[in-house]
PDB file of C-alpha atoms and ligand atoms in Angstrom:
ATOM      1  CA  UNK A  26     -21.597  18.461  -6.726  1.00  0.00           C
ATOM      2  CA  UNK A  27     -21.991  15.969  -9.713  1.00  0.00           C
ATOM      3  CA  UNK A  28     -25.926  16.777  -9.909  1.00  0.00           C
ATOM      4  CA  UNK A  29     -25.564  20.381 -10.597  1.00  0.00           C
ATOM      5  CA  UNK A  30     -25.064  19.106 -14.726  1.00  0.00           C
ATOM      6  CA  UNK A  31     -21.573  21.310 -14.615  1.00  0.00           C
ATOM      7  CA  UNK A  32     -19.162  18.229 -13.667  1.00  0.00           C
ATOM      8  CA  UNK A  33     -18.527  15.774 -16.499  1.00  0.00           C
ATOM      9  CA  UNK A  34     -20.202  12.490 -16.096  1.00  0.00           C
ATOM     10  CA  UNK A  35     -17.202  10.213 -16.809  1.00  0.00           C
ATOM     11  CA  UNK A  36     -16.138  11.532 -13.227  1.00  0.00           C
ATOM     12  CA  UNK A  37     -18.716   9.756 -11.833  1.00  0.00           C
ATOM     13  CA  UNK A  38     -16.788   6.446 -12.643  1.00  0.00           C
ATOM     14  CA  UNK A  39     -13.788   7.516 -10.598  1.00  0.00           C
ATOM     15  CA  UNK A  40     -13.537   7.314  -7.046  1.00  0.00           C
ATOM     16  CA  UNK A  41     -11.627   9.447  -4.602  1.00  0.00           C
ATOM     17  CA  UNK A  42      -8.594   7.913  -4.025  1.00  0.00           C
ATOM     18  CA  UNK A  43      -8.200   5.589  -0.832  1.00  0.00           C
ATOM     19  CA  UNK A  44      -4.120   6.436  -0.805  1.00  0.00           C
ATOM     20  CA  UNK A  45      -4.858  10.316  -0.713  1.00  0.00           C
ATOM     21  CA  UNK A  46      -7.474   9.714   1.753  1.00  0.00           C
ATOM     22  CA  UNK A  47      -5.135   7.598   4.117  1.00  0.00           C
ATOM     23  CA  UNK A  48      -2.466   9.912   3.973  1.00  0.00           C
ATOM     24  CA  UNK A  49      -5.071  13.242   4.640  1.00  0.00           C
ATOM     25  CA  UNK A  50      -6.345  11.076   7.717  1.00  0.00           C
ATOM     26  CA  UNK A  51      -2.454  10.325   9.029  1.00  0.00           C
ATOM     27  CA  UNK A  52      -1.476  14.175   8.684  1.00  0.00           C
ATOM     28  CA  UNK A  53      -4.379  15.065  10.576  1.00  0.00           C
ATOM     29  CA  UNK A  54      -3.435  12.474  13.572  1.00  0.00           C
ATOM     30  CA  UNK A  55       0.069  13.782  13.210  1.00  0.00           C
ATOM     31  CA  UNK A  56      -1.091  17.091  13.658  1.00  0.00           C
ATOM     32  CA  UNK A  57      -2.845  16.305  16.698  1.00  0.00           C
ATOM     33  CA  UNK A  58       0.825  15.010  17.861  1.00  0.00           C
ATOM     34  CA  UNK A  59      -0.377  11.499  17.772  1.00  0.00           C
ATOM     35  CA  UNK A  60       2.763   8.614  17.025  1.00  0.00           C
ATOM     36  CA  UNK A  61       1.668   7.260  13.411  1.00  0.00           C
ATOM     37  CA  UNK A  62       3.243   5.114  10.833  1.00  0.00           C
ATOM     38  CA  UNK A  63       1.878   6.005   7.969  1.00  0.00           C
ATOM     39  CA  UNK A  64       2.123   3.863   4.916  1.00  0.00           C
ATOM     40  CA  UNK A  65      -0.572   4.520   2.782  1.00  0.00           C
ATOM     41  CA  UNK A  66       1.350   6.578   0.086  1.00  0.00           C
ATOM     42  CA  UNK A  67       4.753   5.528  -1.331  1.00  0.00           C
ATOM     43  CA  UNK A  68       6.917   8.232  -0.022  1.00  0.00           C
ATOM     44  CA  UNK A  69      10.678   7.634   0.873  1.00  0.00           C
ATOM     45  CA  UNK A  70      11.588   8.119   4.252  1.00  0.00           C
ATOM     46  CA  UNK A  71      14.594   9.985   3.391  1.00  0.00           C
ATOM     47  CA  UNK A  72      14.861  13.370   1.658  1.00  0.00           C
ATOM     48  CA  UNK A  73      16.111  13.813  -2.043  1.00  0.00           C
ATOM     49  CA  UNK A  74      19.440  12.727  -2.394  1.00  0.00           C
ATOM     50  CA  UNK A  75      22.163  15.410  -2.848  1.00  0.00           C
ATOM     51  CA  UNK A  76      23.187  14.875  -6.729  1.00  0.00           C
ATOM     52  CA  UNK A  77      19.659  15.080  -7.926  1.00  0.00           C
ATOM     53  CA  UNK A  78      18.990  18.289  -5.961  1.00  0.00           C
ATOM     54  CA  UNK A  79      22.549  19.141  -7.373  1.00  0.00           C
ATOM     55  CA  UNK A  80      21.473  18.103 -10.746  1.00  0.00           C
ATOM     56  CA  UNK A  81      17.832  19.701 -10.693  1.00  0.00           C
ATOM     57  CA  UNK A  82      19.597  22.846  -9.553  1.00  0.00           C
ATOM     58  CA  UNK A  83      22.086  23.070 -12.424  1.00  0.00           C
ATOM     59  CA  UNK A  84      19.836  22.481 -14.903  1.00  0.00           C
ATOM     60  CA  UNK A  85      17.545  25.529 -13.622  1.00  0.00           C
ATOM     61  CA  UNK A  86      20.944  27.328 -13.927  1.00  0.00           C
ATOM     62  CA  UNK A  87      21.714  26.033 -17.633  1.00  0.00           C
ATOM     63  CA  UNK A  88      17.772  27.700 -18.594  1.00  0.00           C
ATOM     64  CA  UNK A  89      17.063  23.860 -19.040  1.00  0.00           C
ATOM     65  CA  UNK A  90      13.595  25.480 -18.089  1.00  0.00           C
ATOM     66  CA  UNK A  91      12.296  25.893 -22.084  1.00  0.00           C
ATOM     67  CA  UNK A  92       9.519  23.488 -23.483  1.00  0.00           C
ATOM     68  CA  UNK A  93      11.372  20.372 -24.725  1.00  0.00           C
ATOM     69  CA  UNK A  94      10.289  17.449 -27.318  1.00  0.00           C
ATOM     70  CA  UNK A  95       7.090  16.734 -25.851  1.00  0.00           C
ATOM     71  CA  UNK A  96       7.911  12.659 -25.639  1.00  0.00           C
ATOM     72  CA  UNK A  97      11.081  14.447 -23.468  1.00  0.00           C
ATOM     73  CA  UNK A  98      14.305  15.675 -24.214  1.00  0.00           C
ATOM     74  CA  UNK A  99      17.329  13.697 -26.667  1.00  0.00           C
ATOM     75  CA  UNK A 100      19.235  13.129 -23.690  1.00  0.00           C
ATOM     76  CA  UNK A 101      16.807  11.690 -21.911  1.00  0.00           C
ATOM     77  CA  UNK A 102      15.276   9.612 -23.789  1.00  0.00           C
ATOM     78  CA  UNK A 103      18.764   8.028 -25.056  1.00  0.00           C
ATOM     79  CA  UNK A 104      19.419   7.501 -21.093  1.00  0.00           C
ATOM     80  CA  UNK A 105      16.334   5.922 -20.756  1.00  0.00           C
ATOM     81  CA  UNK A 106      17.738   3.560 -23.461  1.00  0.00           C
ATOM     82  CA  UNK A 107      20.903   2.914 -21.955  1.00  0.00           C
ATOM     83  CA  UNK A 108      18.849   2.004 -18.529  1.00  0.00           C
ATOM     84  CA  UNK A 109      16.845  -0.838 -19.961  1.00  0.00           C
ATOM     85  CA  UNK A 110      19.827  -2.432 -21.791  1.00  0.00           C
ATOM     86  CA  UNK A 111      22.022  -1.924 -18.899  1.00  0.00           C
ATOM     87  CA  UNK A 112      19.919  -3.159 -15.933  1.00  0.00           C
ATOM     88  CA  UNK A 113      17.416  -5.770 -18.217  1.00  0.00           C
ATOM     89  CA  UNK A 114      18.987  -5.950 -21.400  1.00  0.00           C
ATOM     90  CA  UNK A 115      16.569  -4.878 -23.595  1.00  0.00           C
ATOM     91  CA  UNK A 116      17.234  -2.767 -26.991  1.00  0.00           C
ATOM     92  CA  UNK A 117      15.198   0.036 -27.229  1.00  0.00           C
ATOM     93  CA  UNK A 118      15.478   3.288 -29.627  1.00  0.00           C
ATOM     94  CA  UNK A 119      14.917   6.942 -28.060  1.00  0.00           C
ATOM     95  CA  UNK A 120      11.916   7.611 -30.683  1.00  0.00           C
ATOM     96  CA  UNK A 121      10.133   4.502 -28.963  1.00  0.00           C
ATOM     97  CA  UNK A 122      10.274   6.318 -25.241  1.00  0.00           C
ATOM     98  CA  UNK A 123       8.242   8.735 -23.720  1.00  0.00           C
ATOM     99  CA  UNK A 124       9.435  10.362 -20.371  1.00  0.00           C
ATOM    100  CA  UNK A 125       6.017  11.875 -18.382  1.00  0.00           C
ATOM    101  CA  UNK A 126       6.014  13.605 -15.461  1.00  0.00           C
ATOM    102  CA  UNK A 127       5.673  10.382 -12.974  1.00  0.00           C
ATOM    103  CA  UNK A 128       4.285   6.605 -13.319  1.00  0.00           C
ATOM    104  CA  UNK A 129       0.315   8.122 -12.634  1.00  0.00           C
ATOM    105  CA  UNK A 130       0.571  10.455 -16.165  1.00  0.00           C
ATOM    106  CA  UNK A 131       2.334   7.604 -18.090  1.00  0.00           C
ATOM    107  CA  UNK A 132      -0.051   5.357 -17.194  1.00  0.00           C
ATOM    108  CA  UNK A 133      -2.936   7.324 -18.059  1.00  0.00           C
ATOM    109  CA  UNK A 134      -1.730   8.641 -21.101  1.00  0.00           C
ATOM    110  CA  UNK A 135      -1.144   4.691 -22.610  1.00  0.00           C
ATOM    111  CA  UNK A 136      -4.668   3.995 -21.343  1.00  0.00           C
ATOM    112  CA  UNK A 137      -6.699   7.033 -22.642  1.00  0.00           C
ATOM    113  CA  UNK A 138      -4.367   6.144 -26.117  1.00  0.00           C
ATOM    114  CA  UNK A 139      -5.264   2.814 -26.359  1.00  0.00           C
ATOM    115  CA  UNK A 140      -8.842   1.659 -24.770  1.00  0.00           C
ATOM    116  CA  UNK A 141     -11.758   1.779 -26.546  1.00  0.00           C
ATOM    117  CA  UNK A 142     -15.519   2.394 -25.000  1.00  0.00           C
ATOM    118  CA  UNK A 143     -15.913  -1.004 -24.051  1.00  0.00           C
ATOM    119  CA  UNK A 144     -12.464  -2.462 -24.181  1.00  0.00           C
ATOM    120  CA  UNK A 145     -11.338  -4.480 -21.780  1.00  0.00           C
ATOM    121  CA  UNK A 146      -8.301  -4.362 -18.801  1.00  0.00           C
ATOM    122  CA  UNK A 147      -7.438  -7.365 -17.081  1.00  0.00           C
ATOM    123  CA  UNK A 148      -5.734  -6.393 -13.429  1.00  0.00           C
ATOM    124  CA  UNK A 149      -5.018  -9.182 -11.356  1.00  0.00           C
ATOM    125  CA  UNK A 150      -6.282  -7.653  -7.543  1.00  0.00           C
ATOM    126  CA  UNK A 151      -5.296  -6.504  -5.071  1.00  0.00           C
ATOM    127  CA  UNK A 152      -4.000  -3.591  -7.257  1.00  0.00           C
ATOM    128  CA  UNK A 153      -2.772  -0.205  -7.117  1.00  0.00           C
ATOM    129  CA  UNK A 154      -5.826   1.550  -7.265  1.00  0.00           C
ATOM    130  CA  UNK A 155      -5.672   4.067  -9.963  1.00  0.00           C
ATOM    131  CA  UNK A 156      -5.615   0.992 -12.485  1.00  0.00           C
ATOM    132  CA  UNK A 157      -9.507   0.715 -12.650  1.00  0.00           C
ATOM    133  CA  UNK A 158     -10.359   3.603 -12.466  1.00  0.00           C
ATOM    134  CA  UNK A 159      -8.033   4.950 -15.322  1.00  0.00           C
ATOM    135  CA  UNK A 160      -9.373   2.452 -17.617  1.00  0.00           C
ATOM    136  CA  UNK A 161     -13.291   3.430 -16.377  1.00  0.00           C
ATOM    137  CA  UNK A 162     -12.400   7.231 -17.406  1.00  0.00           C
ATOM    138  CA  UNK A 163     -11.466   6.061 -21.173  1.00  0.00           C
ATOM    139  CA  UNK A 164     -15.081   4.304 -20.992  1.00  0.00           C
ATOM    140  CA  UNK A 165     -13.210   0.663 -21.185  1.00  0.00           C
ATOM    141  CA  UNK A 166     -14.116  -2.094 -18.330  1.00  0.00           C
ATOM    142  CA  UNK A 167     -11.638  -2.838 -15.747  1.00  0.00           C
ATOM    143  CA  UNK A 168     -11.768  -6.731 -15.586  1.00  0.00           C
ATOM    144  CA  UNK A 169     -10.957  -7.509 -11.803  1.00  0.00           C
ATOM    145  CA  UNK A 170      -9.482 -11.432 -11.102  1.00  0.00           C
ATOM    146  CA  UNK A 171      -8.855 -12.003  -7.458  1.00  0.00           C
ATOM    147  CA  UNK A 172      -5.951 -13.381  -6.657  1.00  0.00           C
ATOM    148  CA  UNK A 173      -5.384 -14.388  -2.664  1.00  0.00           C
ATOM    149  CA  UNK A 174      -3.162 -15.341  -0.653  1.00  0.00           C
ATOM    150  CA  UNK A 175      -3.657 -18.830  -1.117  1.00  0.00           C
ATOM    151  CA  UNK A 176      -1.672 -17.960  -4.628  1.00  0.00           C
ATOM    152  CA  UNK A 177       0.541 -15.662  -3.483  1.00  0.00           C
ATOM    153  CA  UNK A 178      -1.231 -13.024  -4.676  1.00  0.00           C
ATOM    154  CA  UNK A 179      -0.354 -14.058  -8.125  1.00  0.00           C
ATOM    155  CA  UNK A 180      -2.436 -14.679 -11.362  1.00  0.00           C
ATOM    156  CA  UNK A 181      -2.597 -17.750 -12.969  1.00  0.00           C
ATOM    157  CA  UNK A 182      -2.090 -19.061 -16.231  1.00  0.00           C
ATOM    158  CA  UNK A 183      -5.669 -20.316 -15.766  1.00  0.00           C
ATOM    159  CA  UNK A 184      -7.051 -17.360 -14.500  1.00  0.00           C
ATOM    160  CA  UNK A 185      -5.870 -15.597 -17.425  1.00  0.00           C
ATOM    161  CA  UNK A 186      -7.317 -17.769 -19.733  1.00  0.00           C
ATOM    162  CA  UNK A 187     -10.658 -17.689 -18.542  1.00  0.00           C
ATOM    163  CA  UNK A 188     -10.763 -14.122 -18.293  1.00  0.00           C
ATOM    164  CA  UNK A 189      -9.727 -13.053 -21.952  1.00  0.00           C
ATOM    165  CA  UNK A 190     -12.636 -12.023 -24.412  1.00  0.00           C
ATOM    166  CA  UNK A 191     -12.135 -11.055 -27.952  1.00  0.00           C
ATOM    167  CA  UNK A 192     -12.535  -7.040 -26.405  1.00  0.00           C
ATOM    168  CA  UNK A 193      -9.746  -7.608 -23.560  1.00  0.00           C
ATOM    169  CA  UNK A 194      -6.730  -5.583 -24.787  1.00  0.00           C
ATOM    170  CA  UNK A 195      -4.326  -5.417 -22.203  1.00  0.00           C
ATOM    171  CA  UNK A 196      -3.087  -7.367 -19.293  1.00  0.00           C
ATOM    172  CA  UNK A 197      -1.850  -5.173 -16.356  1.00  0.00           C
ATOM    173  CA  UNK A 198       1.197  -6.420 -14.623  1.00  0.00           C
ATOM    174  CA  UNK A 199       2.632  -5.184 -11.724  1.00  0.00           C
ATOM    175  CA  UNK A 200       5.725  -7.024 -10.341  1.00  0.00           C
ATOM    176  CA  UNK A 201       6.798  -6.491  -7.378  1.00  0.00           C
ATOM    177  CA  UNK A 202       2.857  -5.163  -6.828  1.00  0.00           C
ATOM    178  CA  UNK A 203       2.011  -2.586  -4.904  1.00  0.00           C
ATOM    179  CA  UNK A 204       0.115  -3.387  -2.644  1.00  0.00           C
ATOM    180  CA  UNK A 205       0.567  -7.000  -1.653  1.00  0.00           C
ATOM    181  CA  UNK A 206       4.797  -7.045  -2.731  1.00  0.00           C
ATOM    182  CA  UNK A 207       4.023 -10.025  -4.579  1.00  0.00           C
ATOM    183  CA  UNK A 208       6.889 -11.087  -7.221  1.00  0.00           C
ATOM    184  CA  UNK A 209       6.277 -13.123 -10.003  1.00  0.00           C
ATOM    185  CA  UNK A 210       9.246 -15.494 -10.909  1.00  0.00           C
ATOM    186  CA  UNK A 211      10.773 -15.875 -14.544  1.00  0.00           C
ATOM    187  CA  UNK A 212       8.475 -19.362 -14.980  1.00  0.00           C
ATOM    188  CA  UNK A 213       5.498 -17.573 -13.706  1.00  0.00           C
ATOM    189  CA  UNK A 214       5.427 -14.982 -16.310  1.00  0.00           C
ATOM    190  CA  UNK A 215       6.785 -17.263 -18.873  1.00  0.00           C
ATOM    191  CA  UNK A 216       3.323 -19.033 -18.056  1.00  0.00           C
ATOM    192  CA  UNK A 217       1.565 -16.082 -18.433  1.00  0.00           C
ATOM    193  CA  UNK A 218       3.462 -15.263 -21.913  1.00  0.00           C
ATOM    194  CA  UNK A 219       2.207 -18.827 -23.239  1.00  0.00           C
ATOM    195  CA  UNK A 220      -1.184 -18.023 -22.368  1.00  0.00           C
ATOM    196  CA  UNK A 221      -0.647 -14.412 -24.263  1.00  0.00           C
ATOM    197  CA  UNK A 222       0.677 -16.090 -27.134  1.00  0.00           C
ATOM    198  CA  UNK A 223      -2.567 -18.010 -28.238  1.00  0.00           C
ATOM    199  CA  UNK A 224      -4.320 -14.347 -27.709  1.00  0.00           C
ATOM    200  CA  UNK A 225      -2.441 -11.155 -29.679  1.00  0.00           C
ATOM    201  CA  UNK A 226      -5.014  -8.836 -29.473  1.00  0.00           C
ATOM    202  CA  UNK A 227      -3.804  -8.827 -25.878  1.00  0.00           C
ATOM    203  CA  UNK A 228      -1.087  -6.600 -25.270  1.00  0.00           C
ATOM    204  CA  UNK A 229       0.986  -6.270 -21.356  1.00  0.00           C
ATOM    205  CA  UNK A 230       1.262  -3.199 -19.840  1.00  0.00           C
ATOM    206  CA  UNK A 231       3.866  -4.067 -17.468  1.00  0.00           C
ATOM    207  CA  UNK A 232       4.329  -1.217 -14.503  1.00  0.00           C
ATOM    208  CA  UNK A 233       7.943  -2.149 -13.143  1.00  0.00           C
ATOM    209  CA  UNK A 234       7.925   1.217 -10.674  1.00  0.00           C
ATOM    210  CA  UNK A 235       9.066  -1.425  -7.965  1.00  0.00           C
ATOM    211  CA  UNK A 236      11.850  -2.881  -9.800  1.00  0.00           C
ATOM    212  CA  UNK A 237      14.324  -2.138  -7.370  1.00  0.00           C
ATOM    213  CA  UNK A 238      12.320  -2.867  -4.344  1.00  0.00           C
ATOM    214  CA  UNK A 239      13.437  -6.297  -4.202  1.00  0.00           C
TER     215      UNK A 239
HETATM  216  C1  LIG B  20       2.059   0.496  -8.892  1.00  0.00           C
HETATM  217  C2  LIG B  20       2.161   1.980  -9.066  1.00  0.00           C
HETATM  218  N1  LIG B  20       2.256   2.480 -10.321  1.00  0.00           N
HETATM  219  C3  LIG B  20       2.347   3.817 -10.522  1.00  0.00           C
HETATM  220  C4  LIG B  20       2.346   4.719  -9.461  1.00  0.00           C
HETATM  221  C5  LIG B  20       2.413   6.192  -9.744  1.00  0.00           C
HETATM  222  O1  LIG B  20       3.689   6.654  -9.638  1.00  0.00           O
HETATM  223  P1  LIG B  20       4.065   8.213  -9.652  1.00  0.00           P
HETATM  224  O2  LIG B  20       4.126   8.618  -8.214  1.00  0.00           O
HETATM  225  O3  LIG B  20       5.398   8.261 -10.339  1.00  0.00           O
HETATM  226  O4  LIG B  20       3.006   8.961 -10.410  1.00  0.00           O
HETATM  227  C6  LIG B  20       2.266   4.227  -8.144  1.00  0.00           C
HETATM  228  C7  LIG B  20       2.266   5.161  -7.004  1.00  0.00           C
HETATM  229  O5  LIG B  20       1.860   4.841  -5.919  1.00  0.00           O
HETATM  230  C8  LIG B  20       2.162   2.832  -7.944  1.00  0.00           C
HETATM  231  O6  LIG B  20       2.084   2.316  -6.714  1.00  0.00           O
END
């Protein structure tokens, strides 16, 4: 399709993703009624829970269905707040969140804001994999480091240091990662943070999606 000049070229630095494609090939067995554990994509195994459904419902009901703020509504936003200094005590101020319609558009939306043609991303791998491909559609250069299992699946300090350049502007954590379920401990990202320090044209995008799953 890409040669017929009508699709954008930056596509061409984005593959199909491997999740969607696991999960189209599992459906398919399924259908055939073949027994298959599928976890490619991360879907609960349970349905919605009652109060949300209960909630989501109400709020249709109020005409809660109007455009809001477009970083998300008041309310929101000041529960958001109350979240982070409840569960991790941080102190954060409603104009400094912005609710999105799931991790993926989040995600984008602080990479397409922030990288550069030519900027750089470090992701420690194995990695979700929208990361790269994200920062390849805003023309910046995923930087991939490799970290096995003979680290935990873990970057180092050393690692890190090696791999910043004066273009590398952010560091993408994510603790517990998806896919290897690697955690990094307080001193581990303390370590990290020391390396950081010497290097503040680096900022850390840190995707804590998994928070709970611990
Ligand atoms: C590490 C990680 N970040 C972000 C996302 C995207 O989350 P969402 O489904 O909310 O768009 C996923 C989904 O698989 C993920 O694994």
């Amino acid at each position: 399709m890409t040669d017929t000049g009508f699709i954008a070229d930056r596509l061409n630095r984005i593959s199909p993703s491997r999740t969607t494609a696991m999960r189209t090939l599992s459906q398919g067995l399924k259908a055939q009624g073949k027994d298959v554990l599928a976890i490619s994509s991360g879907e609960p195994d349970f349905d919605t829970p009652r109060h949300i459904k209960d909630a989501a419902i109400a709020a249709i009901e109020a005409g809660e269905t109007r455009y809001t703020d477009v970083a998300g509504t008041l309310a929101l936003r000041r529960a958001v707040c109350e979240k982070f200094k409840r569960d991790s005590g941080l102190d954060y101020a409603p104009e400094e969140i912005i609710v999105a319609t799931g991790g993926k558009q989040v995600i984008y939306d602080a990479i397409i804001a922030t990288i550069n043609p030519g900027d750089e991303a470090i992701i420690p791998t194995p990695a979700w994999v929208s990361y790269p491909d994200m920062v390849g559609m805003a023309e910046g250069k995923p930087v991939l480091l490799p970290c096995g299992p003979n680290q935990g699946f873990k970057l180092t300090p050393e690692q890190l240091e090696a791999a910043i350049t004066p273009r590398t502007k952010w560091l993408i954590l994510n603790s517990p990662c998806n896919p290897s379920g690697a955690l990094y401990s307080v001193e581990e990202l303390r370590a990290l943070g020391e390396v950081l320090m010497r290097h503040p044209q680096v900022w850390v995008f840190s995707d804590d999606i998994y928070e709970k799953l611990i």
